Backbone as a ProteinNet text record, in pm:
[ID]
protein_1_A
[PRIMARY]
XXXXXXXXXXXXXXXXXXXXXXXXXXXXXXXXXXXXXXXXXXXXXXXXXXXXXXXXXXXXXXXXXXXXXXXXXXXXXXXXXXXXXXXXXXXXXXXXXXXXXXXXXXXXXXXXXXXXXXXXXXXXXXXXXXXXXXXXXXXXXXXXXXXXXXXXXXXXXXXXXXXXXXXXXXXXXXXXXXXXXXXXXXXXXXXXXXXXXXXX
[TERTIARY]
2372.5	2283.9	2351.4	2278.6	2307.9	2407	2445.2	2507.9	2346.3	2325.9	2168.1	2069.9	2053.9	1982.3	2034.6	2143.6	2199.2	2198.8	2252.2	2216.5	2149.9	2008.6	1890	1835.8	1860.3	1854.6	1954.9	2037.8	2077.6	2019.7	2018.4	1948.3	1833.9	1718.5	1626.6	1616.9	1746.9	1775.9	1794.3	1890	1930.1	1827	1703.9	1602.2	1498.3	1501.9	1410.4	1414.8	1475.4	1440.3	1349.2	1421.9	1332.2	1238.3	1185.2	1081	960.1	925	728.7	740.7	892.2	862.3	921.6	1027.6	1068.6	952	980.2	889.7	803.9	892.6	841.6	735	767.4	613.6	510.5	493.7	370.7	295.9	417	343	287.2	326.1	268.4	120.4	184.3	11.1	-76.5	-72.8	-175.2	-243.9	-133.7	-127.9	-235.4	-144	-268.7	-437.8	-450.8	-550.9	-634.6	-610.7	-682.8	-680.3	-577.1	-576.5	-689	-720	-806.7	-976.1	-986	-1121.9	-1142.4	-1053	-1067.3	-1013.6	-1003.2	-1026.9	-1133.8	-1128.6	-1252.3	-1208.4	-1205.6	-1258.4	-1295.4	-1319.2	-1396.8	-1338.5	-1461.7	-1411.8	-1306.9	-1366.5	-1245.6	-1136.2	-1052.8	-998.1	-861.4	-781.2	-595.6	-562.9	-491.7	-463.5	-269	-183.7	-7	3.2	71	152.5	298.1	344.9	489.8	570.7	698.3	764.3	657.5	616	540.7	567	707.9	754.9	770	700.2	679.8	532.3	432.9	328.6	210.4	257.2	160.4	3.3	-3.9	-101.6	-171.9	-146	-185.5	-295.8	-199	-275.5	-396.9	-359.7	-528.2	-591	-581	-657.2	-743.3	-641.4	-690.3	-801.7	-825	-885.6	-1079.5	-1055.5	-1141.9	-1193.5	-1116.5	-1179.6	-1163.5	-1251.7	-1199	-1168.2	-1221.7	-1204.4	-1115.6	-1048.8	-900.1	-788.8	-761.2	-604.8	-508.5	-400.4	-284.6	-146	-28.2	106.7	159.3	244.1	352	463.2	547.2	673.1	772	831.6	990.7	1097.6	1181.6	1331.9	1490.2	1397.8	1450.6	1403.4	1509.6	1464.6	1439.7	1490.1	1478.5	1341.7	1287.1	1171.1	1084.9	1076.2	1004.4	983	1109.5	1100	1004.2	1008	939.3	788.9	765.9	639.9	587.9	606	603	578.5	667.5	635.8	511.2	490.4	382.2	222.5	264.2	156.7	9.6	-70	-260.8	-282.1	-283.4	-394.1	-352.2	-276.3	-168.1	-276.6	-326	-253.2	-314.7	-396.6	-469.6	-333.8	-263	-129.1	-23	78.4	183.7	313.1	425.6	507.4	660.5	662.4	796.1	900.6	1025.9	1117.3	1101.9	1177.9	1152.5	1184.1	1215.7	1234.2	1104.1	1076.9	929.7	979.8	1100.1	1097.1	1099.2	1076	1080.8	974.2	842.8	741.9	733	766	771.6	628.4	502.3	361.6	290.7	183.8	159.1	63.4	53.2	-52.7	-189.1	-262.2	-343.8	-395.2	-269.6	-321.5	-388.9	-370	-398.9	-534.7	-626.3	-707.2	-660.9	-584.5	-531.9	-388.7	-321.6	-184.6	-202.3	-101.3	-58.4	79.5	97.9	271.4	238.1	309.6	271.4	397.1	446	586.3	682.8	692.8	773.4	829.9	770	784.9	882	910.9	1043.1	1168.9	1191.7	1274.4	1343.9	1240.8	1302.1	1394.7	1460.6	1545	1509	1407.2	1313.2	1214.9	1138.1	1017.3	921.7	939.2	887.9	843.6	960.7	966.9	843.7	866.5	796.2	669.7	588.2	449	414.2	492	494.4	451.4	565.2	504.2	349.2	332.7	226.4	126.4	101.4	-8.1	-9.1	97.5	123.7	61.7	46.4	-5.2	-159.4	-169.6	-343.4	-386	-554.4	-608.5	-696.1	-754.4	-895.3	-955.8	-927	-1018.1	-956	-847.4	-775.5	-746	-733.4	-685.3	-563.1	-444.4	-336.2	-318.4	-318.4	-311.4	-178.7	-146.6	-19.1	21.2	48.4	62.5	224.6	241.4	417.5	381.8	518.1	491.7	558.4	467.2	449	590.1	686.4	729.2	595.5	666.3	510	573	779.1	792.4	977.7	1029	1184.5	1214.6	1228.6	1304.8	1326.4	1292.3	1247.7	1334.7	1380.3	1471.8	1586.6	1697.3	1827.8	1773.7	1664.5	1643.5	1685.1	1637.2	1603.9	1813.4	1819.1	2019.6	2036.3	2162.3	2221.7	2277.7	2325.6	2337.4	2279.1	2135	1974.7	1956.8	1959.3	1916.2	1740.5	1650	1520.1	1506.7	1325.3	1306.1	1160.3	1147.9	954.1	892	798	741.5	591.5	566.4	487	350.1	229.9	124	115.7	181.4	148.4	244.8	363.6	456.8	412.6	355.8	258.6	176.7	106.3	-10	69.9	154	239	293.3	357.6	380	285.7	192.3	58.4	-43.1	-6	-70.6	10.7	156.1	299.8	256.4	184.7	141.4	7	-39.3	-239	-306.5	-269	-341.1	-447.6	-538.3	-604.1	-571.7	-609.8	-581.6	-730.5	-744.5	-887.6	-919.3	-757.3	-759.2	-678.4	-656.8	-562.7	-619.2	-617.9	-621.1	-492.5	-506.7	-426.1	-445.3	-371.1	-359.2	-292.2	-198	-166.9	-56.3	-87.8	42	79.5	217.6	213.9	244.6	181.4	135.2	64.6	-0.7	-127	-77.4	-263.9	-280.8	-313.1	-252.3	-291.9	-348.2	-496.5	-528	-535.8	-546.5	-479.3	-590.1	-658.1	-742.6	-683	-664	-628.6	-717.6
-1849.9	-1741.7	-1663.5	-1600.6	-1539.8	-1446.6	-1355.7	-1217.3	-1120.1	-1149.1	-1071.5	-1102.4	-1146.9	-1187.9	-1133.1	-1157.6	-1093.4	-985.5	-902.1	-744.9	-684.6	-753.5	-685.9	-732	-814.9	-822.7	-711.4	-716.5	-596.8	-441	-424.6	-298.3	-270.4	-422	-371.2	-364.8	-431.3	-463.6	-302.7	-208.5	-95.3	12.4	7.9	65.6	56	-25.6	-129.8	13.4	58.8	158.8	290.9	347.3	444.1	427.8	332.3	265.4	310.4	325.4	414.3	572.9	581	761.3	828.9	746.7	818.5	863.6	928.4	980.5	887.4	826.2	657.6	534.5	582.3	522.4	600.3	716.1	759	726.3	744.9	739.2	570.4	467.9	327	330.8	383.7	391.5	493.1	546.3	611.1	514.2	453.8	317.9	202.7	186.9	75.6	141.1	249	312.4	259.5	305	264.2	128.1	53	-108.6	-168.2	-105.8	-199.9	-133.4	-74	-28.4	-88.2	-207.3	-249	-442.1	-457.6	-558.2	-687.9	-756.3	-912.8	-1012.2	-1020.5	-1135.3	-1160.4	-1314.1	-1348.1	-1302.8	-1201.3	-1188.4	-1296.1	-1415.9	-1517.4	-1605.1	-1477.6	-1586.7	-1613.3	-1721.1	-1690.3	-1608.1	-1530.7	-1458.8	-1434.4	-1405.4	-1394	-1284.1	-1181.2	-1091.7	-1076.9	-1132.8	-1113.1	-966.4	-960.6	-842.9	-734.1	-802.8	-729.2	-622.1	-604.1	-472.3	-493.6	-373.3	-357.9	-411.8	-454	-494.9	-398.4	-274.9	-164.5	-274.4	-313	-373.7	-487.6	-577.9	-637.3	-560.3	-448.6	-365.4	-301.9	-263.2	-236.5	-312.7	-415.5	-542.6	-601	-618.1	-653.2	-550.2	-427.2	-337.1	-363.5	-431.7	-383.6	-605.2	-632.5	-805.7	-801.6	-852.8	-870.4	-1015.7	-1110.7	-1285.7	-1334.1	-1234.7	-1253.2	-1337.2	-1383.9	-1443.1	-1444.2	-1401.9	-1446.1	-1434	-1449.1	-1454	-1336	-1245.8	-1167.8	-1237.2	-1189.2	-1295.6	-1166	-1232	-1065.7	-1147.2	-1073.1	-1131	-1052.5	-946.6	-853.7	-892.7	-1028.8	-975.6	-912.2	-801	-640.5	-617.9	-630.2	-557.1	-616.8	-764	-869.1	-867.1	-820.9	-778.5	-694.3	-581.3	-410.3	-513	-583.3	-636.7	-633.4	-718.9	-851.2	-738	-662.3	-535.7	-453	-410.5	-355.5	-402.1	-550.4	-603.4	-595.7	-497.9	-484	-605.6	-731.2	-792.5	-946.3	-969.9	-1131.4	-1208.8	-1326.5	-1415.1	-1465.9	-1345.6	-1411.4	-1357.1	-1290.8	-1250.9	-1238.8	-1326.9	-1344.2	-1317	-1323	-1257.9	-1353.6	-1414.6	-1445.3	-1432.8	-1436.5	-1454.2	-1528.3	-1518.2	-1635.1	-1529.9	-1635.6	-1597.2	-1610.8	-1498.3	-1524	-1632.9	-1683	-1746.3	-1901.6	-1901.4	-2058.8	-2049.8	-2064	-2040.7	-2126.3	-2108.8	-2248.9	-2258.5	-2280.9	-2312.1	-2429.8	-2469.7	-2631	-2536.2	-2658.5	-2640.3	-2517.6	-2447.6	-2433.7	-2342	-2290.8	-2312.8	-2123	-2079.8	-1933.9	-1881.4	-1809.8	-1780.9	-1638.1	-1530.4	-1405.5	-1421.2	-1381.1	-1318.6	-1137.9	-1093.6	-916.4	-973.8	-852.2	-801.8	-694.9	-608.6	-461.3	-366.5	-291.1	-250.5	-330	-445.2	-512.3	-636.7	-683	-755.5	-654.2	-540.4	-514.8	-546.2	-613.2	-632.2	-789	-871.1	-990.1	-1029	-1130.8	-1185.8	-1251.3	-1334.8	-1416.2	-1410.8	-1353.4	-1268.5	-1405.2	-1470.8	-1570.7	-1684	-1713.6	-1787	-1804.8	-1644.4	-1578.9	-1605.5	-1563.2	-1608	-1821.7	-1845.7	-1968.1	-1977.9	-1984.8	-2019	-1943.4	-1854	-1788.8	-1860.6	-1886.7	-1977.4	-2121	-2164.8	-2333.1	-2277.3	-2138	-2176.1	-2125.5	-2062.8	-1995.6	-2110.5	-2102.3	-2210.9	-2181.6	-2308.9	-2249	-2146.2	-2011.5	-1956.6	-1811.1	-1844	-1732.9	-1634	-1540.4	-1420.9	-1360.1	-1318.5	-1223.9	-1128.3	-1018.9	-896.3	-839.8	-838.8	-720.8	-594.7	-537.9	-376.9	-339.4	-241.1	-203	-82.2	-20.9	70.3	36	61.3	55.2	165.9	109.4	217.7	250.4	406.5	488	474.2	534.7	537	475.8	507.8	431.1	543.8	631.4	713	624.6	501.8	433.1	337	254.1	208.9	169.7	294.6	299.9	232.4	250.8	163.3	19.6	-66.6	-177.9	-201.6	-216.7	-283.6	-318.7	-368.5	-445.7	-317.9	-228.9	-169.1	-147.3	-118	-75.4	-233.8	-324.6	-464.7	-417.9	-328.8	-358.9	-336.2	-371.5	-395.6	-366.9	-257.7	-229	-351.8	-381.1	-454.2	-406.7	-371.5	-335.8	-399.4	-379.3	-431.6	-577.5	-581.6	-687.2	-759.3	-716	-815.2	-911.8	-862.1	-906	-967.5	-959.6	-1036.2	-1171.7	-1160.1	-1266.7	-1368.5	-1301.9	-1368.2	-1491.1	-1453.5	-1474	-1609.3	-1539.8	-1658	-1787.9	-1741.3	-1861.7	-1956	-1900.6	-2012.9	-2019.6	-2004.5	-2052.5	-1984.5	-1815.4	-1754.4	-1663.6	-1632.3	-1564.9	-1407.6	-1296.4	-1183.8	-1123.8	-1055.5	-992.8	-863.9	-741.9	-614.8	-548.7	-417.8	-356	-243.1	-107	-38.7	33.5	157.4	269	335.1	300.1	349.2	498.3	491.2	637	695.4	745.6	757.4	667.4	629.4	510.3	363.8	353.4	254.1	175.3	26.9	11.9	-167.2	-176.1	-330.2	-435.3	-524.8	-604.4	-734.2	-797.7	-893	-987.8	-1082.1	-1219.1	-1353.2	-1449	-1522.5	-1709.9	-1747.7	-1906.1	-1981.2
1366.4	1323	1209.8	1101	995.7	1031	960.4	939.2	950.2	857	831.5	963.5	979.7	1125.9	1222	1279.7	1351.3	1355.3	1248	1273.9	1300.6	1220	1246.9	1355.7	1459.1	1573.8	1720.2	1626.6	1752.5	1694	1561.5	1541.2	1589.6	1586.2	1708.4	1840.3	1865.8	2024.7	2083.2	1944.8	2032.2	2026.8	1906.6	1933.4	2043.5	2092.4	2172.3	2258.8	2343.8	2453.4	2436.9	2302.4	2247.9	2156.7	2159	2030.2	2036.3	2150.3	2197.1	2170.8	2181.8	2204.5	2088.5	1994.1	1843.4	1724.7	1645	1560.7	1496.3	1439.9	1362.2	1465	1586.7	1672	1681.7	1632	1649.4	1528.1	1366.6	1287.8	1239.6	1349.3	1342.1	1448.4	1531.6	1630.8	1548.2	1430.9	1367.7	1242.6	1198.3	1108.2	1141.6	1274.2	1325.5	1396.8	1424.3	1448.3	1284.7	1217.7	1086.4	1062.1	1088.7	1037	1136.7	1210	1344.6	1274.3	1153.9	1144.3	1011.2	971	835.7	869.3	998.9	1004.9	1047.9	1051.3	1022.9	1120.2	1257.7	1320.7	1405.5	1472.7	1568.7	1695.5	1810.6	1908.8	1953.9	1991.5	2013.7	1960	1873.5	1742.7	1873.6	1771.1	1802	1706.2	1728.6	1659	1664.6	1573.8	1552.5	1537.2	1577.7	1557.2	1525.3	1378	1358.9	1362.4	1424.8	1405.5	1513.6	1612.6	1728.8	1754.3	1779.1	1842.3	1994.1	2024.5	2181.4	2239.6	2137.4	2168.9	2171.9	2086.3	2099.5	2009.5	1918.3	1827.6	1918.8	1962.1	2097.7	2209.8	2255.7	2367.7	2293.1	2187.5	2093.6	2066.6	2048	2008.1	2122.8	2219.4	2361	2424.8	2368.8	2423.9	2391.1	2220.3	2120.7	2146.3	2202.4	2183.2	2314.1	2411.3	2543	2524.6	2445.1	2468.6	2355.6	2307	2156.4	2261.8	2200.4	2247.1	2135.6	2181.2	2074.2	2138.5	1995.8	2020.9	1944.5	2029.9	1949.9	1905.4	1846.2	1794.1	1763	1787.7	1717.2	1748.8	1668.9	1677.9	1742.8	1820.5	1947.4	2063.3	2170.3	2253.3	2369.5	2318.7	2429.5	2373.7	2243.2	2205.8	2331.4	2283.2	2364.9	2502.7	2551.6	2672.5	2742.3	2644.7	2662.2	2661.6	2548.6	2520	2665.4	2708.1	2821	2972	2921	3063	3052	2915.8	2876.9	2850.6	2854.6	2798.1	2947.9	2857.3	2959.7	3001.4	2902.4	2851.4	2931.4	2971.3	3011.4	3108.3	3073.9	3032.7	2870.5	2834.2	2704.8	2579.3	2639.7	2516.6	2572	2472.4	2516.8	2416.5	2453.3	2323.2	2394.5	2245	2211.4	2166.4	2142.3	2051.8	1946.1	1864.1	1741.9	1579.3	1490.6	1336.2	1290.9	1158.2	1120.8	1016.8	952.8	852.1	886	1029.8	1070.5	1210.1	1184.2	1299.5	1409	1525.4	1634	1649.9	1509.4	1605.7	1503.2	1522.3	1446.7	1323.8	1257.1	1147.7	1183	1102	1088.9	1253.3	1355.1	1487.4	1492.3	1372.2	1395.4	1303.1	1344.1	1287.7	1186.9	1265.6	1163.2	1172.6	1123.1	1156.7	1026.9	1139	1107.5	1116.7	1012.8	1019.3	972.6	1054.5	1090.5	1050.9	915.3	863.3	920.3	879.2	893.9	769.5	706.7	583.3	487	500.5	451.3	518	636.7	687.8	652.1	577.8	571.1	449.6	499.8	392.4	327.2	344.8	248.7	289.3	172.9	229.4	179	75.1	7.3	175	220.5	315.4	445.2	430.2	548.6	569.6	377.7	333.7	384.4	390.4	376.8	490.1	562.9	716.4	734.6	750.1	764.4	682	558.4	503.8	581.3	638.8	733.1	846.4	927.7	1080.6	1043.2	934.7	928.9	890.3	992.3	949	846	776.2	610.8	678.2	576.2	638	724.6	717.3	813.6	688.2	794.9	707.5	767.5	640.1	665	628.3	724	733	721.1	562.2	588.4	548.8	608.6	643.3	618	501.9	447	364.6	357.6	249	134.5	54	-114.8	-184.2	-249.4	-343.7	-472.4	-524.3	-535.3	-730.5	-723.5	-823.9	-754	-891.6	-921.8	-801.3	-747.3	-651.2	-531.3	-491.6	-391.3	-426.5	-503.7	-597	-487.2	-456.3	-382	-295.6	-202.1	-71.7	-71.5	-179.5	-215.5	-267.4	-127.6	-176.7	-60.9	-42.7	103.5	216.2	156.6	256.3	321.1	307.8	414.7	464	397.3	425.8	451.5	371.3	352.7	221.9	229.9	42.8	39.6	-22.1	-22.2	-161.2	-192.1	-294.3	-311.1	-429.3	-540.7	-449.6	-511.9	-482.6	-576.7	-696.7	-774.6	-723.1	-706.3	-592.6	-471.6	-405.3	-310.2	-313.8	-414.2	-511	-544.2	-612.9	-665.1	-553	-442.2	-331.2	-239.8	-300.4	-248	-271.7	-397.3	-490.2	-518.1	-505.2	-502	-330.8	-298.6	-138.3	-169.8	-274.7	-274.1	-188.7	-180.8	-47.7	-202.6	-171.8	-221.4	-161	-214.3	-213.3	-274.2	-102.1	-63.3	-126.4	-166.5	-167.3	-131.7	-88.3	-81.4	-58.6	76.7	177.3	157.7	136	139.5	307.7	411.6	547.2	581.4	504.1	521	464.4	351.4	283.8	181.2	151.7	88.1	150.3	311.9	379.7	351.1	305.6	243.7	310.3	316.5	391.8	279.9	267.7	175.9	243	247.8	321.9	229.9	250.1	195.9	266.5	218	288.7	233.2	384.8	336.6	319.5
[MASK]
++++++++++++++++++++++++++++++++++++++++++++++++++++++++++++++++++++++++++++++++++++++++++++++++++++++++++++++++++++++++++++++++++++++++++++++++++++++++++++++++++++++++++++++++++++++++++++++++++++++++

């Protein structure tokens, strides 16, 4: 396992306990409150959740589809754990371990995938798109949700010491189009939060 991987596996390992109740979870359950009123699919899709968390996006989902099924995925797993304890909805959702840059699922087997502030966390973010265009099937849509740098003040973030990296809207765009995904738009959620959906 990486250096980079690794870390950011125990950094979420040691958040994992206080993750529902720190400041930064409320302002994602307000995030996804809005992402769930701007999304598109079939009561009964499959549906992926990369970089799950604790499974808060799931338990909303599960609330609003009663016949949805899907997979969380994270690369904590203490997060996974919390998931798995928390999870309403079992046996139609389930949550794994796993890297988003190497997906353990077949071709085409997902109708949406979300990544929910989390695509600043990767090391190859390029990678990431990839897999994700390999498990959506024609037709699927990806939902991703990050914050946008606004101007250069945002800049310092983007180095190794943080090991994250915000990207532009045309960044994203670009990412996008480098896997043949089309690009639906772009949703300002809250702040400089914004959803960029993406259709395979």
């Amino acid at each position: 396992m990486s250096g980079f991987i690794n870390d950011k596996k125990q950094i979420f390992d040691i958040w994992s306990s206080s993750y529902d109740w720190t400041f930064p979870s409320f302002i994602y359950q307000a995030i996804q409150k809005r992402l769930m009123s701007k999304i598109e699919i079939c009561g009964n899709a499959d549906v992926l959740d990369l970089g799950c968390g604790t499974g808060q996006l799931f338990n909303k989902l599960g609330n609003e589809y009663p016949e949805l099924r899907g997979i969380g995925l994270d690369l904590s797993p203490k997060m996974i754990q919390i998931a798995r304890a928390k999870n309403k909805h079992r046996p139609r959702f389930i949550y794994i371990e796993g890297n988003a840059e190497i997906l353990p699922f077949a071709e085409g087997q997902f109708d949406a995938v979300f990544n929910n502030i989390s695509f600043l966390h990767y090391q190859n973010p390029q990678q990431v798109m990839k897999e994700v265009k390999r498990v959506l099937n024609p037709g699927g849509k990806f939902y991703l949700v990050d914050i946008i740098p606004n101007d250069s003040s945002l800049d310092f973030i983007n180095n190794n010491l943080t090991k994250i990296k915000f990207y532009n809207l045309k960044q994203r765009e670009q990412m996008g189009i480098n896997v043949e995904f089309s690009c639906l738009g772009h949703d300002y959620l809250l702040g400089f939060v914004v959803l960029t959906t993406f259709i395979n």
